mmCIF file of C-alpha atoms and ligand atoms in Angstrom:
data_model
loop_
_atom_site.group_PDB
_atom_site.id
_atom_site.type_symbol
_atom_site.label_atom_id
_atom_site.label_comp_id
_atom_site.label_asym_id
_atom_site.label_seq_id
_atom_site.Cartn_x
_atom_site.Cartn_y
_atom_site.Cartn_z
ATOM 1 C CA MET A 1023 83.649 -28.541 -11.131
ATOM 2 C CA ALA A 1024 83.459 -26.350 -14.273
ATOM 3 C CA ARG A 1025 79.694 -26.385 -16.011
ATOM 4 C CA ILE A 1026 78.881 -27.134 -19.497
ATOM 5 C CA THR A 1027 76.440 -25.617 -21.910
ATOM 6 C CA VAL A 1028 76.517 -26.478 -25.378
ATOM 7 C CA VAL A 1029 74.037 -24.506 -27.272
ATOM 8 C CA SER A 1030 72.920 -25.966 -30.836
ATOM 9 C CA PRO A 1031 70.441 -24.493 -33.439
ATOM 10 C CA MET A 1032 68.078 -26.724 -35.127
ATOM 11 C CA TYR A 1033 66.050 -26.491 -38.167
ATOM 12 C CA ASN A 1034 64.241 -29.273 -39.552
ATOM 13 C CA GLU A 1035 66.846 -31.994 -38.764
ATOM 14 C CA GLU A 1036 64.456 -34.579 -37.442
ATOM 15 C CA GLN A 1037 67.285 -37.227 -39.361
ATOM 16 C CA SER A 1038 70.006 -36.469 -37.986
ATOM 17 C CA ILE A 1039 68.889 -34.645 -34.476
ATOM 18 C CA ALA A 1040 68.788 -38.258 -32.633
ATOM 19 C CA SER A 1041 71.825 -39.321 -33.085
ATOM 20 C CA PHE A 1042 73.370 -35.830 -32.460
ATOM 21 C CA LEU A 1043 71.768 -36.074 -28.821
ATOM 22 C CA GLU A 1044 73.065 -39.465 -28.334
ATOM 23 C CA ALA A 1045 76.629 -38.578 -29.665
ATOM 24 C CA LEU A 1046 76.800 -35.451 -27.523
ATOM 25 C CA ILE A 1047 75.309 -36.823 -24.408
ATOM 26 C CA LEU A 1048 77.778 -39.614 -24.755
ATOM 27 C CA VAL A 1049 80.501 -37.059 -24.988
ATOM 28 C CA LEU A 1050 79.420 -34.939 -22.158
ATOM 29 C CA SER A 1051 78.650 -37.215 -19.547
ATOM 30 C CA ALA A 1052 82.067 -38.616 -20.053
ATOM 31 C CA CYS A 1053 83.900 -35.286 -19.597
ATOM 32 C CA THR A 1054 81.240 -33.541 -16.557
ATOM 33 C CA THR A 1055 78.457 -34.220 -14.321
ATOM 34 C CA HIS A 1056 77.352 -30.718 -14.602
ATOM 35 C CA TYR A 1057 76.488 -29.524 -18.399
ATOM 36 C CA GLU A 1058 73.228 -28.747 -19.477
ATOM 37 C CA ILE A 1059 72.631 -28.909 -23.572
ATOM 38 C CA VAL A 1060 70.039 -25.896 -25.157
ATOM 39 C CA LEU A 1061 68.294 -27.261 -27.826
ATOM 40 C CA VAL A 1062 67.284 -24.222 -30.225
ATOM 41 C CA ASP A 1063 64.114 -25.305 -32.524
ATOM 42 C CA ASP A 1064 64.485 -22.450 -35.240
ATOM 43 C CA GLY A 1065 60.733 -23.080 -36.336
ATOM 44 C CA SER A 1066 61.026 -26.483 -38.194
ATOM 45 C CA THR A 1067 58.419 -27.812 -39.594
ATOM 46 C CA ASP A 1068 59.200 -31.387 -40.063
ATOM 47 C CA GLN A 1069 59.541 -33.911 -36.666
ATOM 48 C CA SER A 1070 62.571 -32.318 -35.102
ATOM 49 C CA PHE A 1071 60.839 -30.746 -32.193
ATOM 50 C CA HIS A 1072 58.830 -33.747 -30.830
ATOM 51 C CA VAL A 1073 61.845 -35.995 -31.346
ATOM 52 C CA ALA A 1074 64.044 -34.012 -29.847
ATOM 53 C CA ARG A 1075 61.754 -33.432 -26.784
ATOM 54 C CA THR A 1076 61.248 -37.157 -26.732
ATOM 55 C CA ILE A 1077 64.575 -37.125 -25.826
ATOM 56 C CA ALA A 1078 64.300 -34.180 -23.513
ATOM 57 C CA GLU A 1079 61.819 -36.646 -21.366
ATOM 58 C CA GLN A 1080 64.402 -39.062 -20.386
ATOM 59 C CA ASN A 1081 67.673 -36.469 -20.009
ATOM 60 C CA GLU A 1082 66.789 -33.560 -17.661
ATOM 61 C CA ASN A 1083 69.863 -31.768 -18.877
ATOM 62 C CA LEU A 1084 68.622 -31.187 -22.396
ATOM 63 C CA ARG A 1085 66.485 -28.037 -22.673
ATOM 64 C CA ILE A 1086 64.321 -27.283 -26.061
ATOM 65 C CA VAL A 1087 64.028 -23.611 -26.959
ATOM 66 C CA ARG A 1088 61.191 -23.523 -29.587
ATOM 67 C CA LEU A 1089 61.652 -20.134 -31.734
ATOM 68 C CA SER A 1090 57.678 -18.684 -32.627
ATOM 69 C CA ARG A 1091 59.145 -19.095 -36.483
ATOM 70 C CA ASN A 1092 61.886 -19.678 -38.416
ATOM 71 C CA TYR A 1093 64.598 -16.518 -37.787
ATOM 72 C CA GLY A 1094 68.015 -17.856 -39.114
ATOM 73 C CA LYS A 1095 70.646 -19.822 -37.285
ATOM 74 C CA GLU A 1096 72.304 -15.765 -36.304
ATOM 75 C CA ILE A 1097 69.148 -15.548 -34.508
ATOM 76 C CA ALA A 1098 68.667 -19.257 -33.337
ATOM 77 C CA MET A 1099 72.328 -19.696 -31.864
ATOM 78 C CA THR A 1100 71.608 -15.978 -30.404
ATOM 79 C CA ALA A 1101 68.571 -17.358 -28.296
ATOM 80 C CA GLY A 1102 70.541 -20.325 -27.095
ATOM 81 C CA LEU A 1103 73.279 -17.963 -25.909
ATOM 82 C CA ASP A 1104 71.426 -16.157 -23.933
ATOM 83 C CA ARG A 1105 69.871 -18.993 -22.317
ATOM 84 C CA SER A 1106 73.072 -20.707 -21.216
ATOM 85 C CA THR A 1107 74.308 -21.023 -17.880
ATOM 86 C CA GLY A 1108 77.336 -22.670 -18.227
ATOM 87 C CA ASP A 1109 81.025 -21.716 -17.067
ATOM 88 C CA TYR A 1110 82.194 -22.747 -20.367
ATOM 89 C CA VAL A 1111 79.507 -22.530 -23.326
ATOM 90 C CA ILE A 1112 80.141 -24.725 -26.658
ATOM 91 C CA LEU A 1113 78.260 -23.456 -30.066
ATOM 92 C CA MET A 1114 77.714 -26.752 -32.270
ATOM 93 C CA ASP A 1115 75.736 -27.627 -35.470
ATOM 94 C CA SER A 1116 73.076 -29.915 -34.949
ATOM 95 C CA ASP A 1117 73.807 -31.875 -38.077
ATOM 96 C CA LEU A 1118 76.761 -33.955 -36.743
ATOM 97 C CA GLN A 1119 79.126 -31.843 -39.208
ATOM 98 C CA ASP A 1120 80.372 -30.378 -35.817
ATOM 99 C CA PRO A 1121 82.101 -33.449 -34.402
ATOM 100 C CA PRO A 1122 80.837 -33.707 -30.496
ATOM 101 C CA GLU A 1123 84.048 -35.592 -30.078
ATOM 102 C CA LEU A 1124 86.006 -32.576 -30.643
ATOM 103 C CA ILE A 1125 84.597 -30.906 -27.076
ATOM 104 C CA PRO A 1126 87.319 -32.850 -24.623
ATOM 105 C CA ALA A 1127 89.931 -30.689 -26.946
ATOM 106 C CA LEU A 1128 88.270 -27.315 -26.712
ATOM 107 C CA LEU A 1129 87.490 -27.458 -23.482
ATOM 108 C CA ASP A 1130 91.213 -28.242 -22.933
ATOM 109 C CA LYS A 1131 92.420 -25.504 -25.095
ATOM 110 C CA ILE A 1132 89.890 -23.044 -23.114
ATOM 111 C CA SER A 1133 91.096 -23.659 -19.525
ATOM 112 C CA GLU A 1134 94.640 -22.537 -20.821
ATOM 113 C CA GLY A 1135 93.058 -18.879 -20.599
ATOM 114 C CA TYR A 1136 91.303 -18.141 -23.753
ATOM 115 C CA ASP A 1137 87.969 -15.989 -24.241
ATOM 116 C CA MET A 1138 87.222 -18.299 -27.577
ATOM 117 C CA VAL A 1139 88.754 -21.202 -28.708
ATOM 118 C CA TYR A 1140 87.278 -22.150 -32.495
ATOM 119 C CA ALA A 1141 87.292 -25.451 -34.129
ATOM 120 C CA ALA A 1142 89.605 -24.356 -36.992
ATOM 121 C CA ARG A 1143 88.503 -26.893 -40.537
ATOM 122 C CA GLN A 1144 91.612 -28.606 -41.845
ATOM 123 C CA ASN A 1145 89.521 -29.993 -44.939
ATOM 124 C CA ARG A 1146 85.819 -29.693 -45.982
ATOM 125 C CA HIS A 1147 84.036 -32.678 -47.293
ATOM 126 C CA GLY A 1148 81.253 -32.223 -49.608
ATOM 127 C CA GLU A 1149 81.639 -28.766 -50.467
ATOM 128 C CA THR A 1150 82.139 -27.377 -53.641
ATOM 129 C CA TRP A 1151 85.549 -26.193 -55.358
ATOM 130 C CA PHE A 1152 83.120 -23.190 -55.783
ATOM 131 C CA ASN A 1153 81.696 -23.133 -52.222
ATOM 132 C CA ARG A 1154 84.952 -22.689 -50.779
ATOM 133 C CA ALA A 1155 86.684 -20.301 -53.020
ATOM 134 C CA SER A 1156 83.258 -17.800 -52.538
ATOM 135 C CA SER A 1157 83.911 -17.962 -49.039
ATOM 136 C CA LYS A 1158 88.014 -17.702 -49.225
ATOM 137 C CA MET A 1159 86.959 -14.289 -50.934
ATOM 138 C CA PHE A 1160 84.067 -13.406 -48.590
ATOM 139 C CA TYR A 1161 86.367 -13.944 -45.801
ATOM 140 C CA ARG A 1162 89.067 -11.519 -47.832
ATOM 141 C CA VAL A 1163 87.123 -8.830 -48.854
ATOM 142 C CA ALA A 1164 85.164 -8.678 -45.494
ATOM 143 C CA SER A 1165 88.417 -8.433 -43.520
ATOM 144 C CA ARG A 1166 89.388 -5.698 -45.630
ATOM 145 C CA LEU A 1167 86.095 -4.050 -45.990
ATOM 146 C CA ASN A 1168 85.273 -3.768 -41.824
ATOM 147 C CA GLY A 1169 88.625 -3.774 -41.029
ATOM 148 C CA TYR A 1170 88.684 -6.246 -38.483
ATOM 149 C CA SER A 1171 89.758 -10.412 -39.194
ATOM 150 C CA PHE A 1172 88.009 -13.261 -39.436
ATOM 151 C CA PRO A 1173 89.914 -16.539 -39.551
ATOM 152 C CA GLU A 1174 89.353 -18.137 -42.861
ATOM 153 C CA ASN A 1175 89.020 -21.861 -41.625
ATOM 154 C CA ALA A 1176 86.617 -20.976 -38.411
ATOM 155 C CA GLY A 1177 83.073 -22.013 -39.108
ATOM 156 C CA ASP A 1178 80.501 -21.156 -35.855
ATOM 157 C CA PHE A 1179 81.838 -24.345 -34.073
ATOM 158 C CA ARG A 1180 83.291 -22.868 -30.849
ATOM 159 C CA ILE A 1181 83.642 -22.716 -27.429
ATOM 160 C CA PHE A 1182 83.454 -19.505 -24.931
ATOM 161 C CA SER A 1183 84.700 -18.864 -21.262
ATOM 162 C CA ARG A 1184 81.918 -17.265 -19.414
ATOM 163 C CA ARG A 1185 83.544 -13.815 -19.397
ATOM 164 C CA GLY A 1186 83.756 -13.760 -23.387
ATOM 165 C CA LEU A 1187 80.609 -14.857 -24.077
ATOM 166 C CA ASN A 1188 79.002 -11.904 -21.284
ATOM 167 C CA LEU A 1189 80.477 -9.315 -23.645
ATOM 168 C CA LEU A 1190 78.648 -10.979 -26.727
ATOM 169 C CA ILE A 1191 75.335 -11.510 -25.314
ATOM 170 C CA GLU A 1192 75.104 -7.532 -24.794
ATOM 171 C CA LEU A 1193 75.433 -6.883 -28.448
ATOM 172 C CA ARG A 1194 71.825 -7.158 -29.774
ATOM 173 C CA GLU A 1195 71.568 -5.498 -33.254
ATOM 174 C CA HIS A 1196 69.203 -7.025 -35.683
ATOM 175 C CA ASN A 1197 71.677 -8.095 -38.703
ATOM 176 C CA ARG A 1198 73.670 -9.832 -36.632
ATOM 177 C CA SER A 1199 76.838 -11.664 -37.884
ATOM 178 C CA LEU A 1200 78.029 -13.250 -34.713
ATOM 179 C CA LYS A 1201 81.514 -14.088 -36.829
ATOM 180 C CA ALA A 1202 81.879 -10.073 -37.077
ATOM 181 C CA LEU A 1203 80.903 -9.400 -33.827
ATOM 182 C CA TYR A 1204 83.816 -11.911 -32.305
ATOM 183 C CA SER A 1205 86.334 -9.794 -33.881
ATOM 184 C CA TYR A 1206 83.902 -7.086 -32.656
ATOM 185 C CA VAL A 1207 84.861 -7.917 -29.136
ATOM 186 C CA GLY A 1208 88.429 -8.667 -30.147
ATOM 187 C CA TYR A 1209 88.673 -12.226 -28.236
ATOM 188 C CA HIS A 1210 91.749 -13.663 -27.135
ATOM 189 C CA VAL A 1211 91.404 -16.353 -29.337
ATOM 190 C CA GLY A 1212 93.078 -19.939 -29.734
ATOM 191 C CA SER A 1213 92.257 -22.621 -32.273
ATOM 192 C CA VAL A 1214 92.017 -26.643 -32.324
ATOM 193 C CA PRO A 1215 92.130 -28.401 -35.756
ATOM 194 C CA PHE A 1216 89.543 -30.630 -36.707
ATOM 195 C CA ASP A 1217 88.511 -32.890 -40.363
ATOM 196 C CA ARG A 1218 84.877 -31.741 -40.833
ATOM 197 C CA PRO A 1219 82.768 -34.263 -42.349
ATOM 198 C CA ARG A 1220 80.285 -34.201 -45.093
ATOM 199 C CA ARG A 1221 76.369 -33.768 -43.794
ATOM 200 C CA SER A 1222 75.193 -37.558 -42.423
ATOM 201 C CA SER A 1223 71.371 -36.771 -43.762
ATOM 202 C CA GLY A 1224 69.254 -34.174 -44.991
ATOM 203 C CA ARG A 1225 70.000 -31.339 -46.950
ATOM 204 C CA SER A 1226 72.081 -27.786 -45.986
ATOM 205 C CA LYS A 1227 69.603 -25.071 -45.603
ATOM 206 C CA TYR A 1228 72.308 -22.225 -47.446
ATOM 207 C CA ASN A 1229 71.706 -21.498 -50.776
ATOM 208 C CA TYR A 1230 73.978 -18.968 -52.504
ATOM 209 C CA LEU A 1231 71.748 -16.506 -52.238
ATOM 210 C CA LYS A 1232 71.466 -16.924 -48.525
ATOM 211 C CA ARG A 1233 75.525 -16.843 -48.179
ATOM 212 C CA ILE A 1234 75.284 -13.539 -50.354
ATOM 213 C CA GLU A 1235 72.656 -12.306 -47.550
ATOM 214 C CA ASP A 1236 74.652 -12.958 -44.854
ATOM 215 C CA GLY A 1237 77.670 -11.933 -46.683
ATOM 216 C CA LEU A 1238 76.172 -8.336 -46.465
ATOM 217 C CA ASP A 1239 75.456 -8.230 -42.829
ATOM 218 C CA ALA A 1240 78.919 -9.613 -42.301
ATOM 219 C CA THR A 1241 80.136 -6.407 -44.138
ATOM 220 C CA ILE A 1242 77.818 -3.491 -44.701
ATOM 221 C CA SER A 1243 76.054 -4.024 -41.359
ATOM 222 C CA PHE A 1244 78.947 -3.583 -39.556
ATOM 223 C CA SER A 1245 81.136 -0.403 -40.470
ATOM 224 C CA THR A 1246 80.973 2.546 -42.264
ATOM 225 C CA ARG A 1247 83.527 2.024 -44.315
ATOM 226 C CA PRO A 1248 82.084 0.824 -47.688
ATOM 227 C CA LEU A 1249 80.246 4.622 -47.089
ATOM 228 C CA ARG A 1250 83.907 5.686 -47.265
ATOM 229 C CA LEU A 1251 84.966 4.534 -50.329
ATOM 230 C CA MET A 1252 81.820 5.101 -51.733
ATOM 231 C CA SER A 1253 82.503 8.846 -51.059
ATOM 232 C CA LEU A 1254 86.214 8.535 -51.904
ATOM 233 C CA ALA A 1255 85.410 7.004 -55.569
ATOM 234 C CA SER A 1256 82.892 9.070 -56.221
ATOM 235 C CA LEU A 1257 85.425 11.482 -56.045
ATOM 236 C CA GLY A 1258 87.863 9.911 -58.015
ATOM 237 C CA VAL A 1259 85.171 9.847 -60.871
ATOM 238 C CA SER A 1260 84.180 13.318 -60.374
ATOM 239 C CA LEU A 1261 87.956 14.601 -60.364
ATOM 240 C CA ALA A 1262 88.224 12.403 -63.815
ATOM 241 C CA ALA A 1263 85.180 13.918 -65.367
ATOM 242 C CA PHE A 1264 86.159 17.428 -64.555
ATOM 243 C CA LEU A 1265 89.405 16.902 -65.764
ATOM 244 C CA TYR A 1266 87.751 15.477 -69.369
ATOM 245 C CA ALA A 1267 85.331 18.577 -69.411
ATOM 246 C CA ILE A 1268 88.610 20.487 -69.082
ATOM 247 C CA SER A 1269 90.224 19.131 -72.202
ATOM 248 C CA VAL A 1270 87.593 18.797 -74.201
ATOM 249 C CA PHE A 1271 86.980 22.882 -73.119
ATOM 250 C CA VAL A 1272 90.726 23.467 -74.073
ATOM 251 C CA GLN A 1273 90.382 21.903 -76.978
ATOM 252 C CA LYS A 1274 87.444 23.586 -78.292
ATOM 253 C CA ILE A 1275 88.476 27.188 -77.236
ATOM 254 C CA PHE A 1276 92.142 27.161 -77.697
ATOM 255 C CA PHE A 1277 92.627 24.928 -80.732
ATOM 256 C CA GLY A 1278 89.510 25.204 -82.413
ATOM 257 C CA ALA A 1279 89.042 21.233 -82.219
ATOM 258 C CA SER A 1280 86.003 20.545 -84.040
ATOM 259 C CA ILE A 1281 84.527 18.159 -81.489
ATOM 260 C CA THR A 1282 82.486 15.486 -83.945
ATOM 261 C CA PRO A 1283 79.357 14.493 -82.497
ATOM 262 C CA GLY A 1284 80.881 11.654 -80.485
ATOM 263 C CA TRP A 1285 78.126 8.803 -80.126
ATOM 264 C CA ALA A 1286 81.065 6.183 -78.740
ATOM 265 C CA SER A 1287 82.327 8.154 -76.004
ATOM 266 C CA LEU A 1288 79.066 10.062 -74.814
ATOM 267 C CA MET A 1289 77.330 6.541 -74.938
ATOM 268 C CA LEU A 1290 80.523 5.141 -72.514
ATOM 269 C CA VAL A 1291 80.736 8.085 -69.609
ATOM 270 C CA MET A 1292 76.911 7.532 -69.831
ATOM 271 C CA THR A 1293 76.913 3.939 -68.992
ATOM 272 C CA VAL A 1294 80.043 4.049 -66.883
ATOM 273 C CA MET A 1295 78.844 7.216 -64.822
ATOM 274 C CA PHE A 1296 74.917 5.505 -64.494
ATOM 275 C CA SER A 1297 76.167 2.193 -63.107
ATOM 276 C CA VAL A 1298 78.399 3.675 -60.613
ATOM 277 C CA LEU A 1299 75.629 6.064 -59.762
ATOM 278 C CA PHE A 1300 73.341 2.958 -59.164
ATOM 279 C CA PHE A 1301 75.729 1.307 -57.263
ATOM 280 C CA PHE A 1302 76.472 3.775 -54.487
ATOM 281 C CA LEU A 1303 72.271 4.235 -54.713
ATOM 282 C CA ALA A 1304 71.890 0.075 -53.820
ATOM 283 C CA LEU A 1305 74.468 0.474 -51.315
ATOM 284 C CA LEU A 1306 73.012 3.479 -49.818
ATOM 285 C CA SER A 1307 69.598 2.067 -49.654
ATOM 286 C CA GLU A 1308 71.311 -1.005 -48.048
ATOM 287 C CA TYR A 1309 72.816 0.966 -45.183
ATOM 288 C CA VAL A 1310 68.827 2.817 -44.963
ATOM 289 C CA GLY A 1311 67.289 -0.102 -44.407
ATOM 290 C CA ARG A 1312 69.541 -1.417 -41.831
ATOM 291 C CA THR A 1313 68.882 1.585 -40.036
ATOM 292 C CA LEU A 1314 65.239 1.497 -40.655
ATOM 293 C CA ILE A 1315 65.386 -2.030 -38.522
ATOM 294 C CA GLU A 1316 67.061 -1.046 -36.380
ATOM 295 C CA SER A 1317 65.808 1.904 -34.978
ATOM 296 C CA LYS A 1318 62.577 -0.057 -34.015
ATOM 297 C CA GLN A 1319 64.260 -1.718 -31.835
ATOM 298 C CA ARG A 1320 62.014 -5.117 -31.720
ATOM 299 C CA PRO A 1321 63.093 -7.927 -29.295
ATOM 300 C CA LEU A 1322 65.401 -10.152 -31.710
ATOM 301 C CA TYR A 1323 63.096 -12.960 -31.416
ATOM 302 C CA TYR A 1324 59.954 -14.690 -30.264
ATOM 303 C CA VAL A 1325 59.914 -18.155 -27.963
ATOM 304 C CA ARG A 1326 57.158 -20.476 -28.828
ATOM 305 C CA GLU A 1327 57.734 -22.684 -26.023
ATOM 306 C CA GLU A 1328 60.127 -23.948 -23.381
ATOM 307 C CA PHE A 1329 60.649 -27.489 -22.641
ATOM 308 C CA CYS A 1330 63.180 -28.711 -20.068
ATOM 309 C CA SER A 1331 61.394 -32.067 -17.843
ATOM 310 C CA GLY A 1332 64.157 -31.164 -15.281
ATOM 311 C CA GLN A 1333 61.972 -28.295 -14.388
ATOM 312 C CA SER A 1334 59.133 -28.018 -11.995
ATOM 313 C CA ASN A 1335 56.611 -26.395 -14.589
ATOM 314 C CA SER A 1336 58.874 -29.091 -16.991
ATOM 315 C CA THR A 1337 56.095 -30.880 -19.335
ATOM 316 C CA LYS A 1338 53.845 -28.088 -19.321
ATOM 317 C CA ALA A 1339 54.816 -25.736 -22.433
ATOM 318 C CA VAL A 1340 55.679 -22.174 -21.518
ATOM 319 C CA GLU A 1341 53.496 -19.838 -24.293
ATOM 320 C CA GLN A 1342 55.133 -16.576 -24.595
ATOM 321 C CA VAL A 1343 54.102 -15.405 -27.940
HETATM 322 N N1 UDP B 862 70.095 -24.141 -39.267
HETATM 323 C C1 UDP B 862 69.091 -22.637 -38.270
HETATM 324 N N2 UDP B 862 68.157 -22.214 -38.931
HETATM 325 C C2 UDP B 862 68.101 -22.002 -40.359
HETATM 326 C C3 UDP B 862 69.048 -22.537 -40.938
HETATM 327 C C4 UDP B 862 70.312 -23.806 -40.429
HETATM 328 O O1 UDP B 862 69.196 -23.390 -37.081
HETATM 329 O O2 UDP B 862 67.491 -21.345 -40.571
HETATM 330 C C5 UDP B 862 70.675 -24.656 -38.420
HETATM 331 C C6 UDP B 862 71.102 -25.764 -38.563
HETATM 332 O O3 UDP B 862 69.680 -27.251 -38.134
HETATM 333 C C7 UDP B 862 72.072 -26.835 -38.485
HETATM 334 C C8 UDP B 862 73.249 -25.414 -38.810
HETATM 335 O O4 UDP B 862 72.173 -24.415 -38.658
HETATM 336 O O5 UDP B 862 72.038 -27.121 -37.332
HETATM 337 C C9 UDP B 862 73.927 -25.365 -39.923
HETATM 338 O O6 UDP B 862 72.733 -25.245 -41.049
HETATM 339 P P1 UDP B 862 73.266 -26.303 -42.378
HETATM 340 O O7 UDP B 862 74.005 -27.356 -42.106
HETATM 341 O O8 UDP B 862 71.938 -26.423 -43.161
HETATM 342 O O9 UDP B 862 74.492 -25.008 -42.756
HETATM 343 P P2 UDP B 862 76.147 -25.777 -43.435
HETATM 344 O O10 UDP B 862 76.451 -26.494 -42.891
HETATM 345 O O11 UDP B 862 75.791 -26.309 -44.791
HETATM 346 O O12 UDP B 862 77.038 -24.476 -43.681
HETATM 347 MG MG1 MG B 863 75.509 -28.353 -41.705
#
């Protein structure tokens, strides 16, 4: 019988984690006897870890990996995927926005032979118009910029075959966007539709700044196409400037035009040129910064302790930091 692993990142979810785990365990035990849940505590500062640990003491299929600090969702998910052992691995949020009831449908679909099947959001309750519009824009721009396609209605809720997941686990870059990595691997992908509910409790950990950061990771760190665009644009701007210079020269020398001290046009050219220049410099520094981080080749994360009551060293925490 196929073994199923559910990987779920958790950051300050003390209000929802118990009901999430309860619902999840109910669904999983109806599907199979061979399952494990890898819950990654991404440096929660509330009681999330302790609440989850109390549940893990009663259920030996639940393993909690407590990271040394808050690394962000992408790294937390990676830490969980690294530890998954199942033939099928499901990735889902721990705030009940990804309904566990969809798991049987995901399992059915992936058994048709896909590498990965994602849960496609039919609607997104509780998200503002701006949120939806900006994420739509982001997917469009990101697909154009890095040349890989992102399904617009996909979050992180998905299931992998073991073969598919092994390909992903090998990619160890720091500035990571799993969604960009999926498209890089080029999976044979299926989807299952679902209605995404509102958050039942607590608040989203994502603000606009964080979304912009993630957006940059998914685009800039992912391909050098923006650099190429930058070179092409600067070529265009230099060409225009050169043509303008020639026209001024021709007017002055051959037609004796009295070039009036054109403060306005000068300012226009200066401001346009400088803003283009600063934009390019900013883009370049984004790349330099990322190269610096990757060149250090540090581990992606450190684990503070792992808890699983089913193991012999169970109740003792394994300190790794
Ligand atoms: N999360 C995490 N680390 C973080 C931020 C979020 O592990 O730094 C987890 C969080 O506990 C939740 C999931 O990632 O299970 C999605 O986060 P959130 O609900 O805040 O995002 P949204 O659903 O609003 O996109
Ligand atoms: Mg959420």
